[in-house]
Coordinates of C-alpha atoms and ligand atoms in Angstrom, one line a residue:
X1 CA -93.2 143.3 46.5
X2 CA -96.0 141.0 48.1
X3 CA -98.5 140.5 45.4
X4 CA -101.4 139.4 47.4
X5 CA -100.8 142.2 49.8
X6 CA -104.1 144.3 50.2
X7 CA -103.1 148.0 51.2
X8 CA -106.0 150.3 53.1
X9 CA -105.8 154.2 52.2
X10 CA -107.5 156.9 53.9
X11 CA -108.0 160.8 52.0
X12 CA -109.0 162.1 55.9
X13 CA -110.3 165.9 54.7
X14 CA -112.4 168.3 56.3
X15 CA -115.6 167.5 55.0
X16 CA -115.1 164.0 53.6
X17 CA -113.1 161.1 54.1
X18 CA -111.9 158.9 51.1
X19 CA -111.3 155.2 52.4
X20 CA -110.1 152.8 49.4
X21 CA -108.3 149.5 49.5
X22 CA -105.7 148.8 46.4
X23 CA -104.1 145.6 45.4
X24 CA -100.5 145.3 43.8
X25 CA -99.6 148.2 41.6
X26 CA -102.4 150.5 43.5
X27 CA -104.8 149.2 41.8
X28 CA -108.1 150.7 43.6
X29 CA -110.4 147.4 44.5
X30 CA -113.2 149.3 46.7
X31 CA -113.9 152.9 48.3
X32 CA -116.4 154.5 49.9
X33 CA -116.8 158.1 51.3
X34 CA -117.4 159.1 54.7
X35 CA -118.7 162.6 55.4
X36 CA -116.1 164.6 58.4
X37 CA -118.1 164.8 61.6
X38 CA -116.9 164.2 65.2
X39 CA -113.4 162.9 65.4
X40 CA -115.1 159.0 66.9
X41 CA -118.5 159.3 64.1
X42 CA -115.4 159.1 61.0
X43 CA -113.1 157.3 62.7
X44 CA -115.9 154.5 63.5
X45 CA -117.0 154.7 60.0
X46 CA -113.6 154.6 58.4
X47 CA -113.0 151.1 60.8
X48 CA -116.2 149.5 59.5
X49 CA -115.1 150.2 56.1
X50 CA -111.6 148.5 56.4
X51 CA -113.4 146.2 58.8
X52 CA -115.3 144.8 55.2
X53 CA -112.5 145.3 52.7
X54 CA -109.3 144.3 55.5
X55 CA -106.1 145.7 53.9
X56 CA -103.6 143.0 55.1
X57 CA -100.4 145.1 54.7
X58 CA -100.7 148.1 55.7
X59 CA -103.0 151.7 55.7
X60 CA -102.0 154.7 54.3
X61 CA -103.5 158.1 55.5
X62 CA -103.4 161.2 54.4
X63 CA -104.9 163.7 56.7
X64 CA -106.0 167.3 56.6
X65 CA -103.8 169.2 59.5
X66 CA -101.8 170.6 60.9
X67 CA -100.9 167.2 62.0
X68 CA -97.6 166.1 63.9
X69 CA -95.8 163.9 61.6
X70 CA -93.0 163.9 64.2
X71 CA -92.2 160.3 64.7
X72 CA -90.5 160.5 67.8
X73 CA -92.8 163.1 69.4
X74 CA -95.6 162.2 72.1
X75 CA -97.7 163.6 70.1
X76 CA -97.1 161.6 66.9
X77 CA -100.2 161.1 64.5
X78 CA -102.2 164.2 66.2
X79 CA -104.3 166.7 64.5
X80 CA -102.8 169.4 66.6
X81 CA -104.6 172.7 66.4
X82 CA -107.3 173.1 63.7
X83 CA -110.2 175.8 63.3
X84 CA -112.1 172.5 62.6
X85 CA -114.7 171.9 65.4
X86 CA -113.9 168.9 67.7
X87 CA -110.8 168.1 66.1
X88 CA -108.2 169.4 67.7
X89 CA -105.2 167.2 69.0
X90 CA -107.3 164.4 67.7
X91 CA -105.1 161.4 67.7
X92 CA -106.0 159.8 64.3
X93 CA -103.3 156.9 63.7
X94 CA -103.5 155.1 67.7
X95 CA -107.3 153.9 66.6
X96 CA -106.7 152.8 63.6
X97 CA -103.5 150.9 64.2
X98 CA -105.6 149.1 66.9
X99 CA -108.4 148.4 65.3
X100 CA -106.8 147.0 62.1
X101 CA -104.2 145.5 63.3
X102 CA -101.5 147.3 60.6
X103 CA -99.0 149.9 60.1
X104 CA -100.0 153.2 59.5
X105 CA -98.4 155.4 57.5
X106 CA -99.1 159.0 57.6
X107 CA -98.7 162.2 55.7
X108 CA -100.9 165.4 55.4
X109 CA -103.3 165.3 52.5
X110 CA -101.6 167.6 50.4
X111 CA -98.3 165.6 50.7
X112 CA -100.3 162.8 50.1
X113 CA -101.6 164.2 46.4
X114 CA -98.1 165.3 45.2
X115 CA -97.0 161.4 46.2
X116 CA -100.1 160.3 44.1
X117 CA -99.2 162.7 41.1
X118 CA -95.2 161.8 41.2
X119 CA -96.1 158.2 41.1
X120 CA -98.7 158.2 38.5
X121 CA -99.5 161.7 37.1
X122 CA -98.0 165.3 36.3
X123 CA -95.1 164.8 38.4
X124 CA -93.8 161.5 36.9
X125 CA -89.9 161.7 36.5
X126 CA -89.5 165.1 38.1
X127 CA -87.0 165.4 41.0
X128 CA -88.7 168.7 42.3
X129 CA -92.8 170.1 41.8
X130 CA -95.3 171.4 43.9
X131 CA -98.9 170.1 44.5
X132 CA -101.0 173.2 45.8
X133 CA -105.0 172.5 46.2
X134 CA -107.2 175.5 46.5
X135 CA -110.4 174.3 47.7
X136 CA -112.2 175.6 51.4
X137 CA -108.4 175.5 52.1
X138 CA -105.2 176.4 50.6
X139 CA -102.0 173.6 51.3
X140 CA -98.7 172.8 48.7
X141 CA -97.1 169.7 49.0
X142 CA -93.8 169.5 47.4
X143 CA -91.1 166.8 46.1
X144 CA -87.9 167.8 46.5
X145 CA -85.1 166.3 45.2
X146 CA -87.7 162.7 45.4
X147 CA -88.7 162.7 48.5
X148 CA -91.7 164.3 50.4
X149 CA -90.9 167.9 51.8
X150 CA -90.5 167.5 55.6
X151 CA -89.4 169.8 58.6
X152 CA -90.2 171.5 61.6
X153 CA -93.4 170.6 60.7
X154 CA -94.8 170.2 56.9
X155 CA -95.1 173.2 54.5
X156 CA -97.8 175.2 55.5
X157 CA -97.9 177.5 52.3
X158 CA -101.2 178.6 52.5
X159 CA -100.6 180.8 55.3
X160 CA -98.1 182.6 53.8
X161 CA -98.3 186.3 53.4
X162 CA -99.2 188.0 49.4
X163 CA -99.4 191.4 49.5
X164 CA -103.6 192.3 49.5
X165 CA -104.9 193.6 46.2
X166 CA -105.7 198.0 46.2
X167 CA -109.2 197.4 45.2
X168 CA -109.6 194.4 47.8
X169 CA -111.4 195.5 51.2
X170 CA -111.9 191.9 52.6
X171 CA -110.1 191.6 55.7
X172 CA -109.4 188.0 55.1
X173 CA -111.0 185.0 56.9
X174 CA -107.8 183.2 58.8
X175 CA -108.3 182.7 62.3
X176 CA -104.9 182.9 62.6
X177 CA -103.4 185.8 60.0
X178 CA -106.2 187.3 58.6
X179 CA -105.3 188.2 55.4
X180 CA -102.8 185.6 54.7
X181 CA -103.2 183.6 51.0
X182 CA -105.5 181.3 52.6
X183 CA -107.3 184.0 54.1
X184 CA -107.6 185.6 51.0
X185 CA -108.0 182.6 48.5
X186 CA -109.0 180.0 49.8
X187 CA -112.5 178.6 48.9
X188 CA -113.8 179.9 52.5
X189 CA -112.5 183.4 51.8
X190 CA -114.2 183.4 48.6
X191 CA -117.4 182.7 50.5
X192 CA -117.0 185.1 53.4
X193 CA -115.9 187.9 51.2
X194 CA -118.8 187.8 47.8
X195 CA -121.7 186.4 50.8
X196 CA -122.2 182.8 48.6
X197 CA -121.0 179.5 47.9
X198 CA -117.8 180.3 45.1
X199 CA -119.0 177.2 42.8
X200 CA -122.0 179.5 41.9
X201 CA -120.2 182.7 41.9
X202 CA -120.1 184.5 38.2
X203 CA -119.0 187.5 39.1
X204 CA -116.4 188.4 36.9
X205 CA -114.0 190.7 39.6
X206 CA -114.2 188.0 42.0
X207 CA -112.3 185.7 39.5
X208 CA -110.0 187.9 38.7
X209 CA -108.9 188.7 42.2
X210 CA -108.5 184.9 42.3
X211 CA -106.6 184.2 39.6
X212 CA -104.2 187.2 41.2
X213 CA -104.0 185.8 44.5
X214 CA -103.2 182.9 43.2
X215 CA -100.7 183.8 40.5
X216 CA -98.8 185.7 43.9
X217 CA -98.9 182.0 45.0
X218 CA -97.1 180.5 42.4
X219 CA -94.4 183.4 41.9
X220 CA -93.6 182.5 45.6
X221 CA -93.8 179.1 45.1
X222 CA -91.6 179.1 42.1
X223 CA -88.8 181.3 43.9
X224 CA -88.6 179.5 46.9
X225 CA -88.7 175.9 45.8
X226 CA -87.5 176.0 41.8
X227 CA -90.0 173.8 41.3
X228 CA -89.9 172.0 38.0
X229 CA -93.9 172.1 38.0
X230 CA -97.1 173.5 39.8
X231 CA -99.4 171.2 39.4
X232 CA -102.7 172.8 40.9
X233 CA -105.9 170.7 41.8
X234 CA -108.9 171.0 44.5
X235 CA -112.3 172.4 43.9
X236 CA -111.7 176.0 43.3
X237 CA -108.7 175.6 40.5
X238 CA -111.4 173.8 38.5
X239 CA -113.4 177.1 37.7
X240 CA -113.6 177.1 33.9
X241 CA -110.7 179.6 32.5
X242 CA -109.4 180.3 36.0
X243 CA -105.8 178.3 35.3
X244 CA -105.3 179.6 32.2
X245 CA -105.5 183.5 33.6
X246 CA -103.5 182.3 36.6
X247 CA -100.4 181.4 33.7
X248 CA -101.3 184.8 32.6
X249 CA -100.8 186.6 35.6
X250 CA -97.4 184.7 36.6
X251 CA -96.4 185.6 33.5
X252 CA -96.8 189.4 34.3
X253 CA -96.1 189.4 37.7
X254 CA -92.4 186.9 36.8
X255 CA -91.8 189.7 34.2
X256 CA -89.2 187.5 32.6
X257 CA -86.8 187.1 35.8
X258 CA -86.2 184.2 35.6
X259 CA -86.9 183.2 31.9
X260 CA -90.5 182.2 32.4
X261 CA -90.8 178.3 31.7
X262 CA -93.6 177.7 29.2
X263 CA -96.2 177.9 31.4
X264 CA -98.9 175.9 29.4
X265 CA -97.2 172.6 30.7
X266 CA -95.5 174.1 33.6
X267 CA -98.7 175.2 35.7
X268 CA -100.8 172.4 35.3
X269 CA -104.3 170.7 36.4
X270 CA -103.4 167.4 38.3
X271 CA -103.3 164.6 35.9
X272 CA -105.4 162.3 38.1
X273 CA -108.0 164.8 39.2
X274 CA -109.6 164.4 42.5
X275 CA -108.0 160.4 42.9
X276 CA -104.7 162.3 43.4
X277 CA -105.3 161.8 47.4
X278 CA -106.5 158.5 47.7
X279 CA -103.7 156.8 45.5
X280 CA -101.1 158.9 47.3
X281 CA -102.5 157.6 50.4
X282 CA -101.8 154.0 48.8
X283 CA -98.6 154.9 47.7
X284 CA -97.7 156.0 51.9
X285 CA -99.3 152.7 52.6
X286 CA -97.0 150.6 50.5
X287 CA -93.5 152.8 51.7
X288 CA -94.9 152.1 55.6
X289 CA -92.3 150.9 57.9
X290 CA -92.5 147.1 57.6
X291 CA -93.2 146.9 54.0
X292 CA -89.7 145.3 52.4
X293 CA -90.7 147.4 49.5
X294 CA -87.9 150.2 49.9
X295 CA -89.2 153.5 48.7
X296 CA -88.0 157.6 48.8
Ligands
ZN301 ZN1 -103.4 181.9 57.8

């Protein structure tokens, strides 16, 4: 590895972008946050940024989506079709690869935590975990077997289908499904459906419907992937208590098939909290094509 390489990362989320520049190791050297507005406002902002800290190596940049991740695809490096304002089949690596002069790597933002957690938190050593964040959104990003989950397109998981609660009325807030997981969990939903923000929600039922929604999450999650953990992070899963009734409600709703894993240090808060992003995104920028460095 180069040790004077400087790499540029890039959380790109809904509502903010994180833009950080890291030195050998991924040591963080400077950040700044941008808030999301038009597609050219961040992208401008995020320039100027690297335009004062200049990552010489490469950027990493983990985006919120759906995003084509197709390399050989016209299309490559495009948000393609978002509920977000503006930002639909927004090409967000062509600028900054001109501007800066580097490679860009790219992931989503969820795949972009789970890189940041197997590298230097919960999912250390572990061939196969999940990442899920449950914030205005719902995404998973998943290891499997060490390497990032890729296909058709990347996991979507948050638009999967749980079946609705009895005593649940909400009609869900997807703009696609309705009352898909996001639609019914997410940190949006939770808005919609109780009529305020959920950071200064107390009601007790709305909580509890959460920490069911979300326990249907991780029973799904657990089934389809094997996962060897669920690490869960993003605004919502930091609600005081709310992880802990989660375990309890996979524990019901697993009913012992298969053995339940001790769930205390098998569903777990991400070890590096809300960096997770920002030094996955370093982590994409030191695997970028070009970098000798052979990674995953
Ligand atoms: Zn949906």
């Amino acid at each position: 590895m180069d040790d004077t390489a400087v790499y540029g990362a890039i959380e790109a989320g809904g509502t903010k972008w994180v833009c950080a520049v890291a030195g050998p190791g991924g040591r963080l050297l400077a950040t700044d946050t941008i808030p999301t507005t038009t597609p050219a406002e961040t992208l401008r902002a995020a320039i100027g940024f690297f335009r004062r800290h200049e990552p010489s190596a490469a950027l990493g940049v983990g985006t919120f989506g759906p995003v084509d991740l197709r390399r050989d695809s016209p299309t490559y490096g495009h948000i393609t079709k978002t509920p977000k304002p503006g930002w639909s089949h927004t090409d967000v690596v062509s600028p900054l690869r001109a501007a800066l002069g580097v490679p860009v790597a790219l992931d989503t933002d969820v795949n972009a935590a789970a890189l940041g957690e197997w590298r230097h938190g919960g999912g250390a050593g572990l061939g196969t975990f999940a990442y899920m964040t449950v914030g205005t959104g719902i995404g998973v990003g998943a290891v499997v077997h060490g390497r990032l989950l890729h296909g058709l397109l990347h996991p979507e998981f948050g638009h999967i289908r749980v079946p609705r609660d009895p005593a649940d009325p909400f009609p869900g807030s997807c703009p696609y499904h309705g009352d898909c997981l996001e639609g019914l969990a997410s940190g949006a939903a939770m808005r919609r459906r109780w009529g305020r923000p959920p950071e200064g929600l107390d009601d007790a039922r709305a909580w509890e419907l959460e920490a069911g929604y979300l326990a249907l999450a991780v029973v799904n999650l657990m089934y389809a992937l094997s996962p060897q953990r669920v690490i869960v992070g993003g605004g919502i899963a930091k609600r005081p208590g709310l992880l802990a009734r989660v375990r309890e409600r996979v524990a019901d709703l697993a009913a012992g098939y298969p053995a339940a894993p001790a769930l205390d240090d098998y569903l777990v808060a991400p070890s590096l909290g809300d960096r997770a992003g920002v030094l996955g995104a370093v982590e994409l920028a030191r695997e970028a094509p070009g970098d000798a460095d052979e990674h995953a």
